[in-house]
Coordinates of C-alpha atoms in Angstrom, one line a residue:
M27 CA -0.6 -3.9 -30.4
T28 CA 2.0 -2.8 -33.0
D29 CA 1.0 0.9 -33.4
P30 CA 4.3 2.8 -32.9
A31 CA 2.6 5.8 -31.3
I32 CA 1.3 3.6 -28.5
L33 CA 4.6 1.8 -28.1
R34 CA 6.4 5.1 -27.8
F35 CA 3.8 6.3 -25.2
R36 CA 4.4 3.1 -23.2
A37 CA 8.2 3.6 -23.3
L38 CA 7.7 7.2 -22.0
V39 CA 5.5 5.9 -19.1
E40 CA 8.0 3.2 -18.3
A41 CA 10.9 5.6 -18.3
G42 CA 9.0 8.0 -15.9
L43 CA 8.1 5.1 -13.6
S44 CA 11.7 3.8 -13.6
A45 CA 13.0 7.2 -12.6
L46 CA 10.3 7.5 -9.9
E47 CA 11.1 4.1 -8.4
E48 CA 14.8 5.0 -8.3
R49 CA 14.0 8.0 -6.0
R50 CA 11.0 6.5 -4.3
E51 CA 12.4 6.5 -0.8
E52 CA 13.8 10.0 -1.2
I53 CA 10.4 11.3 -2.1
N54 CA 8.8 9.4 0.8
D55 CA 11.2 11.1 3.2
L56 CA 10.3 14.6 2.0
N57 CA 6.6 14.0 2.7
V58 CA 5.3 16.3 5.5
F59 CA 2.2 17.8 4.0
P60 CA -0.7 17.4 4.5
V61 CA 0.4 14.5 6.8
A62 CA 3.9 13.3 7.4
D63 CA 3.1 9.7 6.6
G64 CA 6.0 9.1 4.3
D65 CA 4.2 7.5 1.4
T66 CA 4.1 10.0 -1.5
G67 CA 6.7 8.1 -3.5
D68 CA 4.9 4.9 -3.0
N69 CA 1.6 6.4 -4.1
M70 CA 2.9 8.0 -7.2
V71 CA 4.7 4.8 -8.2
L72 CA 1.5 2.8 -7.8
T73 CA -0.5 5.2 -10.0
L74 CA 2.0 5.1 -12.9
R75 CA 2.4 1.3 -12.5
A76 CA -1.4 1.0 -13.0
V77 CA -1.1 3.0 -16.2
L78 CA 1.7 0.8 -17.5
Q79 CA -0.3 -2.4 -16.7
E80 CA -3.3 -1.1 -18.5
L81 CA -1.3 -0.3 -21.6
D82 CA 0.1 -3.9 -21.5
R83 CA -3.5 -5.2 -21.1
L84 CA -4.6 -3.2 -24.1
A85 CA -1.6 -4.5 -26.1
A86 CA -2.4 -8.1 -25.3
A87 CA -6.1 -7.7 -26.1
S88 CA -5.5 -5.9 -29.4
E89 CA -2.5 -7.5 -30.9
G90 CA -1.8 -6.2 -34.4
S91 CA -4.3 -3.3 -34.2
T92 CA -3.4 0.3 -34.9
L93 CA -4.2 3.2 -32.6
D94 CA -7.0 4.4 -34.8
E95 CA -8.5 0.9 -35.1
I96 CA -8.6 0.5 -31.3
G97 CA -10.0 4.0 -30.9
R98 CA -8.2 6.9 -29.4
E99 CA -11.1 7.6 -27.0
Q100 CA -11.1 4.0 -25.7
I101 CA -7.4 4.2 -25.0
V102 CA -7.6 7.5 -23.1
R103 CA -10.6 6.4 -21.1
S104 CA -8.9 3.1 -20.2
V105 CA -5.6 4.8 -19.2
A106 CA -7.4 7.5 -17.2
R107 CA -9.6 4.9 -15.4
A108 CA -6.6 2.7 -14.6
A109 CA -4.8 5.7 -13.1
L110 CA -7.9 6.5 -11.1
L111 CA -8.4 3.0 -9.7
G112 CA -4.7 2.5 -9.1
A113 CA -4.3 5.8 -7.2
R114 CA -3.7 5.9 -3.4
G115 CA -3.3 8.9 -1.1
N116 CA -3.5 12.6 -2.0
S117 CA -0.5 12.4 -4.3
G118 CA -1.7 9.4 -6.2
V119 CA -5.1 10.8 -6.7
I120 CA -3.8 14.1 -7.9
L121 CA -1.3 12.4 -10.2
S122 CA -4.2 10.4 -11.7
Q123 CA -6.0 13.7 -12.4
L124 CA -2.9 15.1 -14.1
I125 CA -2.8 12.0 -16.3
R126 CA -6.5 12.3 -17.0
G127 CA -6.4 15.9 -18.0
A128 CA -3.3 15.5 -20.2
A129 CA -4.6 12.3 -21.9
E130 CA -8.0 13.8 -22.7
E131 CA -6.3 16.8 -24.4
L132 CA -3.9 14.6 -26.4
I133 CA -6.6 12.3 -27.7
S134 CA -9.1 15.0 -28.4
R135 CA -7.1 16.1 -31.4
P136 CA -7.2 13.1 -33.8
G137 CA -4.6 13.2 -36.5
E138 CA -2.3 15.6 -34.7
L139 CA 1.2 14.5 -33.9
I140 CA 2.5 15.2 -30.4
D141 CA 4.3 18.5 -30.8
P142 CA 5.0 21.6 -28.6
V143 CA 1.6 23.1 -29.1
L144 CA -0.1 19.9 -28.1
I145 CA 2.1 19.3 -25.1
G146 CA 1.5 22.8 -23.9
A147 CA -2.3 22.3 -24.2
A148 CA -1.9 19.0 -22.4
L149 CA -0.1 20.5 -19.5
A150 CA -2.7 23.3 -19.2
S151 CA -5.5 20.7 -19.2
A152 CA -3.6 18.6 -16.6
S153 CA -3.2 21.6 -14.3
D154 CA -6.9 22.6 -14.6
Q155 CA -8.0 19.0 -13.9
A156 CA -5.8 18.7 -10.9
Y157 CA -6.8 22.0 -9.3
G158 CA -10.4 21.2 -9.9
S159 CA -10.1 18.0 -8.0
V160 CA -8.9 19.6 -4.7
Q161 CA -11.3 21.4 -2.4
Q162 CA -8.7 23.6 -0.8
P163 CA -5.7 23.8 -3.2
A164 CA -2.4 24.6 -1.3
E165 CA 0.2 26.6 -3.1
G166 CA 3.8 25.3 -3.0
T167 CA 2.6 21.7 -3.8
I168 CA 2.5 19.6 -6.9
L169 CA -0.4 21.8 -8.1
T170 CA 1.8 24.8 -8.2
V171 CA 4.5 22.9 -10.0
V172 CA 2.4 21.7 -12.8
R173 CA 0.8 25.1 -13.2
E174 CA 4.2 26.7 -13.5
M175 CA 5.3 24.1 -16.1
A176 CA 2.2 24.9 -18.2
R177 CA 2.9 28.6 -17.9
R178 CA 6.5 28.3 -19.0
V179 CA 5.6 26.2 -22.0
S180 CA 2.8 28.6 -23.0
H181 CA 5.2 31.5 -22.8
D182 CA 8.0 29.8 -24.6
L183 CA 5.9 28.7 -27.6
A184 CA 6.1 32.2 -28.9
H185 CA 9.9 32.1 -29.0
M186 CA 10.4 28.6 -30.4
G187 CA 11.2 28.3 -34.0
E188 CA 9.2 25.1 -34.7
T189 CA 6.1 24.4 -32.7
R190 CA 3.9 22.3 -35.1
L191 CA 4.6 19.0 -36.9
G192 CA 3.0 17.9 -40.1
P193 CA 2.0 14.3 -40.9
D194 CA 5.3 13.6 -42.7
A195 CA 7.4 14.3 -39.6
T196 CA 9.8 11.5 -38.6
D197 CA 9.9 9.9 -35.2
D198 CA 13.3 11.6 -34.5
Q199 CA 11.8 15.0 -35.2
Q200 CA 8.9 14.2 -32.9
D201 CA 11.2 13.0 -30.1
N202 CA 13.6 16.0 -30.4
L203 CA 10.8 18.6 -30.4
A204 CA 8.9 16.9 -27.5
A205 CA 12.2 16.7 -25.5
E206 CA 12.9 20.4 -26.1
V207 CA 9.5 21.5 -24.8
M208 CA 9.5 19.1 -21.9
E209 CA 13.0 20.3 -20.9
R210 CA 11.6 23.8 -20.6
A211 CA 8.7 22.4 -18.5
L212 CA 11.2 20.5 -16.4
E213 CA 13.3 23.6 -15.8
A214 CA 10.2 25.5 -14.7
G215 CA 9.2 22.6 -12.5
Q216 CA 12.5 22.5 -10.7
E217 CA 12.4 26.2 -10.0
S218 CA 8.8 25.9 -8.7
V219 CA 9.8 23.0 -6.4
K220 CA 12.6 25.1 -4.8
K221 CA 10.2 28.0 -4.2
G222 CA 7.7 25.7 -2.5
P223 CA 8.9 26.4 1.0
D224 CA 8.4 30.1 0.5
L225 CA 4.7 29.4 -0.3
L226 CA 3.8 26.7 2.2
P227 CA 4.8 27.2 5.9
A228 CA 4.7 23.4 6.6
L229 CA 7.5 22.9 4.1
R230 CA 9.5 25.8 5.4
E231 CA 9.3 24.6 9.0
A232 CA 10.3 21.1 8.1
G233 CA 13.2 22.3 5.8
V234 CA 11.9 20.4 2.8
V235 CA 10.5 20.8 -0.7
D236 CA 7.1 19.3 -1.6
A237 CA 7.3 15.6 -2.1
G238 CA 4.6 15.4 -4.8
G239 CA 6.0 18.4 -6.8
Y240 CA 9.5 16.9 -6.7
G241 CA 8.1 13.5 -7.7
L242 CA 6.5 15.1 -10.8
T243 CA 9.9 16.5 -11.9
V244 CA 11.5 13.1 -11.4
V245 CA 8.9 11.6 -13.7
L246 CA 9.4 14.3 -16.3
A247 CA 13.2 13.8 -16.2
G248 CA 12.8 10.1 -16.9
M249 CA 10.6 10.9 -19.9
V250 CA 13.1 13.5 -21.3
G251 CA 15.9 10.9 -21.0
Q252 CA 13.8 8.4 -23.0
L253 CA 13.1 11.0 -25.7
R254 CA 16.8 11.9 -25.9
G255 CA 17.8 8.3 -26.0
S256 CA 20.0 8.8 -23.0
E257 CA 19.9 8.2 -19.3
T258 CA 17.5 9.9 -17.0
V259 CA 18.2 13.7 -16.6
Q260 CA 20.0 14.0 -13.2
L261 CA 18.1 16.2 -10.8
E262 CA 19.3 17.8 -7.6
H263 CA 18.7 15.6 -4.5
H264 CA 16.8 17.1 -1.6
A265 CA 17.4 16.5 2.1
A266 CA 14.8 14.8 4.2
A267 CA 12.7 16.7 6.8
K268 CA 14.3 18.2 9.9
I269 CA 11.1 17.8 11.8
T270 CA 8.2 15.5 10.9
H271 CA 5.2 16.5 12.9
P272 CA 2.1 16.9 10.8
D273 CA 1.0 20.5 10.0
H274 CA -2.6 19.6 9.3
D275 CA -5.9 18.9 11.1
S276 CA -5.6 15.2 10.0
E277 CA -3.2 14.6 12.9
T278 CA -6.5 14.0 14.7
Y279 CA -7.6 11.4 12.2
R280 CA -6.0 7.9 12.0
Y281 CA -6.8 6.2 8.8
C282 CA -6.0 7.3 5.2
T283 CA -8.8 5.6 3.4
N284 CA -9.0 5.1 -0.4
F285 CA -11.6 3.2 -2.4
A286 CA -13.4 3.2 -5.7
V287 CA -17.2 3.3 -6.3
T288 CA -19.0 2.2 -9.5
G289 CA -22.6 2.9 -10.2
T290 CA -24.8 5.3 -12.2
G291 CA -25.6 9.0 -11.8
L292 CA -22.9 9.4 -9.1
D293 CA -22.9 12.9 -7.6
Q294 CA -19.5 14.0 -6.4
R295 CA -20.7 17.0 -4.5
A296 CA -23.3 15.2 -2.5
F297 CA -20.8 12.6 -1.3
I298 CA -18.2 15.3 -0.3
R299 CA -20.7 16.9 2.0
E300 CA -21.4 13.6 3.8
L301 CA -17.7 12.8 4.0
E302 CA -17.0 16.1 5.7
R303 CA -18.9 14.9 8.7
V304 CA -16.4 12.1 9.4
G305 CA -13.1 13.3 8.1
D306 CA -11.0 15.7 6.0
S307 CA -8.4 15.8 3.3
I308 CA -11.2 14.7 1.0
L309 CA -10.9 14.0 -2.7
V310 CA -13.8 12.7 -4.7
V311 CA -12.8 12.4 -8.4
G312 CA -14.1 10.6 -11.5
D313 CA -17.3 10.7 -13.4
Q314 CA -20.9 9.6 -13.0
T315 CA -20.1 5.9 -13.3
T316 CA -16.7 5.6 -11.5
L317 CA -15.4 7.6 -8.5
K318 CA -12.2 7.4 -6.5
I319 CA -12.4 8.6 -2.9
H320 CA -9.7 9.6 -0.6
V321 CA -10.5 10.7 3.0
H322 CA -8.7 10.9 6.3
T323 CA -11.0 9.5 9.0
D324 CA -11.3 7.5 12.2
D325 CA -14.2 5.4 10.8
P326 CA -13.4 3.9 7.4
N327 CA -16.4 1.6 7.7
F328 CA -18.8 4.5 7.9
A329 CA -17.0 6.3 5.0
T330 CA -17.3 3.3 2.7
G331 CA -20.8 2.6 3.9
L332 CA -21.9 6.0 2.6
F333 CA -21.4 4.7 -0.9
E334 CA -22.9 1.2 -0.5
R335 CA -26.4 2.2 -1.6
D336 CA -28.6 2.5 -4.6
G337 CA -26.8 -0.4 -6.2
N338 CA -23.3 1.1 -6.0
A339 CA -20.3 -1.2 -5.7
V340 CA -17.3 -0.3 -3.5
S341 CA -13.9 -1.9 -4.4
H342 CA -10.2 -1.2 -4.5
I343 CA -10.2 -0.4 -0.7
D344 CA -6.9 0.6 0.7
I345 CA -6.5 1.8 4.3
A346 CA -3.3 3.1 5.9
D347 CA -2.8 3.7 9.6
M348 CA -1.3 7.2 9.4
H349 CA -0.2 7.2 13.1
E350 CA 1.9 4.1 12.4
Q351 CA 3.2 5.6 9.1
V352 CA 4.4 8.7 10.9
K353 CA 6.1 6.6 13.5
Q354 CA 7.8 4.4 10.9
R355 CA 8.9 7.4 8.9
D356 CA 10.4 9.1 11.9
A357 CA 12.2 5.9 12.8
R358 CA 13.6 5.6 9.3
L359 CA 14.8 9.1 9.3
A360 CA 16.5 8.5 12.6
A361 CA 18.4 5.7 10.9
A362 CA 16.4 3.0 12.7
T363 CA 14.6 0.2 11.0
A364 CA 10.9 0.9 10.7
V365 CA 9.6 -2.7 10.7
T366 CA 12.2 -5.1 12.1
G367 CA 13.2 -7.8 9.7
V368 CA 10.4 -7.2 7.1
V369 CA 11.6 -8.2 3.7
A370 CA 10.7 -6.1 0.6
G371 CA 10.2 -8.2 -2.5
H372 CA 7.7 -9.6 -5.0
S373 CA 5.4 -10.7 -2.1
G374 CA 5.1 -10.3 1.6
V375 CA 3.5 -11.9 4.6
L376 CA 1.3 -10.3 7.3
A377 CA 0.8 -12.3 10.5
V378 CA -1.7 -11.6 13.2
V379 CA 0.1 -12.0 16.5
T380 CA 0.1 -11.3 20.2
G381 CA 3.1 -11.1 22.5
E382 CA 6.4 -9.4 22.0
G383 CA 8.2 -12.7 21.6
F384 CA 6.0 -13.8 18.7
K385 CA 6.5 -10.4 17.0
E386 CA 10.3 -10.9 17.1
L387 CA 10.0 -14.6 15.9
F388 CA 7.8 -13.8 12.9
G389 CA 10.0 -10.7 12.2
G390 CA 13.0 -13.0 12.0
F391 CA 11.5 -14.7 9.0
G392 CA 10.9 -11.4 7.3
V393 CA 7.2 -11.3 8.1
A394 CA 5.3 -8.1 9.0
V395 CA 3.1 -8.4 12.1
L396 CA -0.3 -7.0 13.2
D397 CA -1.0 -6.9 16.9
G398 CA -4.3 -8.6 17.3
G399 CA -4.5 -8.0 21.1
P400 CA -4.6 -10.8 23.7
T401 CA -7.6 -12.5 22.1
L402 CA -6.4 -12.1 18.4
N403 CA -9.4 -10.1 17.3
P404 CA -8.5 -7.4 14.7
S405 CA -11.1 -5.8 12.6
T406 CA -11.3 -6.0 8.8
Y407 CA -10.0 -2.4 8.7
D408 CA -7.1 -3.2 11.0
L409 CA -6.2 -6.0 8.6
L410 CA -6.5 -3.7 5.6
A411 CA -4.2 -1.2 7.2
G412 CA -1.7 -4.0 8.0
I413 CA -1.9 -5.3 4.4
H414 CA -1.2 -1.8 3.1
A415 CA 1.9 -1.5 5.3
V416 CA 3.5 -4.6 3.8
P417 CA 6.1 -3.4 1.3
A418 CA 4.8 -5.6 -1.6
E419 CA 1.9 -5.7 -4.0
Q420 CA 1.2 -9.4 -3.2
V421 CA 0.5 -10.4 0.4
V422 CA -0.1 -13.6 2.3
V423 CA -2.1 -13.2 5.5
L424 CA -1.6 -15.6 8.4
P425 CA -4.7 -15.1 10.7
N426 CA -3.3 -17.5 13.3
S427 CA -6.8 -18.0 14.8
S428 CA -10.0 -19.4 13.3
N429 CA -11.8 -16.3 14.8
V430 CA -9.8 -14.1 12.3
F431 CA -10.6 -16.1 9.2
M432 CA -13.7 -14.2 8.2
A433 CA -12.2 -10.7 8.7
A434 CA -9.0 -11.7 6.9
E435 CA -11.0 -13.1 3.9
R436 CA -13.1 -9.9 3.7
A437 CA -9.9 -7.8 3.9
A438 CA -8.5 -9.8 1.0
E439 CA -11.6 -9.2 -1.1
L440 CA -11.6 -5.4 -0.4
S441 CA -7.8 -4.8 -0.8
D442 CA -6.5 -3.5 -4.1
K443 CA -3.4 -5.7 -3.5
T444 CA -3.3 -9.4 -4.4
V445 CA -4.0 -11.1 -1.1
V446 CA -4.1 -14.8 -0.2
V447 CA -5.3 -16.0 3.2
V448 CA -3.6 -19.1 4.6
K449 CA -5.8 -20.6 7.2
S450 CA -3.3 -21.0 10.1
R451 CA -5.4 -21.8 13.2
S452 CA -2.8 -20.9 15.8
L453 CA 0.2 -18.8 16.5
Q454 CA 2.5 -21.8 16.7
A455 CA 1.3 -23.3 13.5
G456 CA 1.6 -19.9 11.7
L457 CA 5.1 -19.5 13.0
A458 CA 6.1 -23.0 11.7
S459 CA 4.6 -22.2 8.3
A460 CA 6.5 -18.8 8.1
V461 CA 9.7 -20.8 7.5
A462 CA 8.6 -21.4 3.9
F463 CA 8.3 -17.6 3.1
N464 CA 10.3 -16.5 0.1
A465 CA 10.0 -12.8 -0.8
Q466 CA 10.8 -13.4 -4.4
S467 CA 8.0 -16.0 -4.9
S468 CA 4.4 -15.0 -5.6
A469 CA 1.8 -14.9 -2.9
A470 CA 0.1 -18.0 -4.4
D471 CA 3.4 -20.0 -4.3
N472 CA 4.1 -18.9 -0.8
A473 CA 0.6 -19.8 0.3
A474 CA 0.9 -23.2 -1.2
A475 CA 4.3 -23.9 0.5
M476 CA 2.9 -22.7 3.9
G477 CA -0.2 -24.8 3.4
E478 CA 1.9 -27.9 3.0
I479 CA 3.6 -27.3 6.3
L480 CA 0.3 -26.7 8.0
E481 CA -1.0 -30.0 6.8
E482 CA 1.8 -31.9 8.5
I483 CA 2.1 -30.0 11.8
R484 CA 0.3 -30.8 15.1
T485 CA -0.3 -28.2 17.8
G486 CA -1.2 -28.0 21.4
G487 CA -1.3 -25.7 24.4
V488 CA -1.6 -25.4 28.1
A489 CA -3.5 -22.6 29.8
A490 CA -5.2 -21.7 33.1
A491 CA -8.9 -22.6 33.2
A492 CA -11.0 -19.5 33.0
R493 CA -13.9 -21.1 34.8
D494 CA -14.9 -24.2 36.7
D495 CA -15.6 -27.3 34.5
A496 CA -19.3 -28.2 34.4
Q497 CA -18.3 -31.9 34.7
G498 CA -16.1 -31.2 37.7
R499 CA -12.8 -32.1 36.1
F500 CA -11.0 -28.9 37.0
R501 CA -11.5 -25.6 38.7
T502 CA -10.8 -22.0 37.7
G503 CA -7.0 -21.4 37.6
E504 CA -6.0 -25.0 37.2
A505 CA -4.1 -26.2 34.2
I506 CA -5.9 -27.4 31.1
G507 CA -4.2 -29.0 28.1
F508 CA -5.1 -29.3 24.5
V509 CA -3.9 -31.3 21.5
D510 CA -5.2 -30.3 18.1
E511 CA -7.9 -28.2 19.9
Q512 CA -9.1 -31.2 21.9
L513 CA -9.0 -31.2 25.7
V514 CA -6.7 -34.0 26.7
A515 CA -5.4 -33.2 30.2
W516 CA -6.1 -31.0 33.3
G517 CA -5.0 -30.4 36.9
D518 CA -1.4 -29.8 37.9
P519 CA 0.6 -27.6 35.4
E520 CA 3.6 -30.0 35.2
Q521 CA 1.5 -33.1 34.7
T522 CA -0.7 -31.4 32.2
L523 CA 2.2 -30.1 30.1
R524 CA 3.8 -33.6 30.3
E525 CA 0.7 -35.2 28.9
V526 CA 0.3 -32.7 26.1
I527 CA 4.0 -32.9 25.0
G528 CA 3.8 -36.7 25.3
Q529 CA 0.9 -37.0 22.9
L530 CA 2.5 -34.5 20.4
A531 CA 5.9 -36.3 20.6
D532 CA 4.6 -39.5 19.0
D533 CA 6.3 -39.7 15.6
A534 CA 7.6 -36.2 15.9
E535 CA 11.2 -35.1 15.4
L536 CA 10.9 -31.6 16.8
I537 CA 8.9 -30.0 19.6
T538 CA 8.7 -26.2 19.7
C539 CA 7.5 -24.8 23.0
L540 CA 6.7 -21.1 23.3
R541 CA 6.4 -19.7 26.8
G542 CA 3.7 -17.2 27.8
V543 CA 4.1 -14.3 30.3
H544 CA 2.4 -16.2 33.1
A545 CA 3.9 -19.7 32.6
P546 CA 4.2 -21.3 36.1
L547 CA 7.3 -23.5 35.3
D548 CA 10.8 -22.3 34.2
D549 CA 12.5 -23.6 31.1
D550 CA 14.6 -26.1 33.0
A551 CA 11.5 -27.8 34.2
V552 CA 10.1 -28.0 30.7
R553 CA 13.4 -29.5 29.4
A554 CA 13.2 -32.1 32.2
I555 CA 9.8 -33.2 30.9
V556 CA 11.0 -33.8 27.4
N557 CA 14.2 -35.5 28.7
G558 CA 15.9 -35.9 25.3
D559 CA 13.2 -38.1 23.8
V560 CA 12.8 -35.6 21.0
E561 CA 14.5 -32.4 19.9
L562 CA 13.2 -29.4 21.8
E563 CA 13.2 -25.7 21.0
L564 CA 12.2 -23.3 23.7
S565 CA 11.4 -19.7 22.9
V566 CA 9.6 -16.8 24.5
G567 CA 6.2 -16.1 22.9
G568 CA 5.0 -13.5 25.3
Q569 CA 1.3 -14.4 24.9
E570 CA -1.1 -13.6 27.7
S571 CA -3.7 -16.3 27.5
Y572 CA -1.7 -19.5 27.2
W573 CA 1.1 -20.6 29.5
W574 CA 2.7 -22.6 26.7
L575 CA 1.9 -22.9 23.0
I576 CA 3.4 -26.1 21.4
S577 CA 3.9 -27.5 17.9
A578 CA 5.3 -30.8 16.7
E579 CA 6.9 -31.5 13.4

């Protein structure tokens, strides 16, 4: 796509996104309303990134075409839909509606250049669209900020010397006039952000400004810098919250649930009434063929199920555990690490684990962990929340149990991130494969590297028998030993462990033995069994069900 108008629009979006990413964590730390889950910056970034990716997709598909040849209506609908589907959380969904309102106004006037009058109309349309998307608009938030921006521009148009551009206007004239009017909007936005605590008690009590409203001014500052051909306009920084408790009824709900629905004749109002039975903070936006839903609830499965009827399709599911987000945010603001060792990069890894030792061992490789309980049995929605929490848009999942494969694959299908499931069948195998994780590689490349390790590794374990053997080989509480999931030994703990290690040590260079909380032998006794025949690594796994989990490489 070579049309200069679209290239300039892409440059503006990219500049706004770059400015937002630079202050992403600062915006996250301001987030206290409606829930102090610390993800406003993340959600706004993802929405703008979706717009940029859609513009690039259109460019690749329409190389050499002009804006008019592609069709202005097609462009605005594609951009608005991308923002809608890419949105997460209250802030992301509201931002998508601002984009939709502004884009519809800009494209509705074919042949007109982007000048102060058109920008003013776009801001007014954006404000109306955003207010209309929220059931109970709260003043002092991003809604107030965009409304005050629109009012300032509308007022100032009467005092500006040049407000309209003819078809012969140069690119520099367009940029300078657009920058001037957007600077006026930015000034009004900054003033509105500072007044937010006077309008919203939750902000005043926490000692912060509204995260979404501030984020919007950051985006606008980046765009003004692009128009002026300079660096991003420097805005005042704002201190993080003094207190972080939620000031909203959603402190009683756990999951921030976002998903898209496609179908025909979709009725927003009917769905809102049904969602009110199971949650709050409800946003249902879109049109009769595509909706984006945001709800705080304890039952994401029920919420999504409401829409899976009459041929409707549910997709782009993203579920965040708000209780965990609040804890992590509090820990970050207290200068502690929210998720020990987790590496932020191009891709990330989520491992299903049990035991404090395994949590620390996986964390040491930069892997995020999801506690699957003693039996490693998380639900699909637990996995979706875990995937959401990984600080990357591409995620590898290590189920570490064949019982988790189906739920993990379903979560991968539903997530709006790129997710690859590596079929690790045990904790010790998953841990061995985690050595290959490289945060700067793609999820597909990481999955391939981990899969190669899993093909070479052998595993075993020793546990207490849960019941008497029907063949009379062992009784409840006696040791049973497995190699590659096959029963190979039983009876005395030491002899059983010796047999398992002996079989695994054949042709192995390294034996890793991970001790559970109820292991009946100490580490010295385990070392005596190996007796220097092969290199041995002993670690605490902390698992409940197995005395020892063992791998051989």
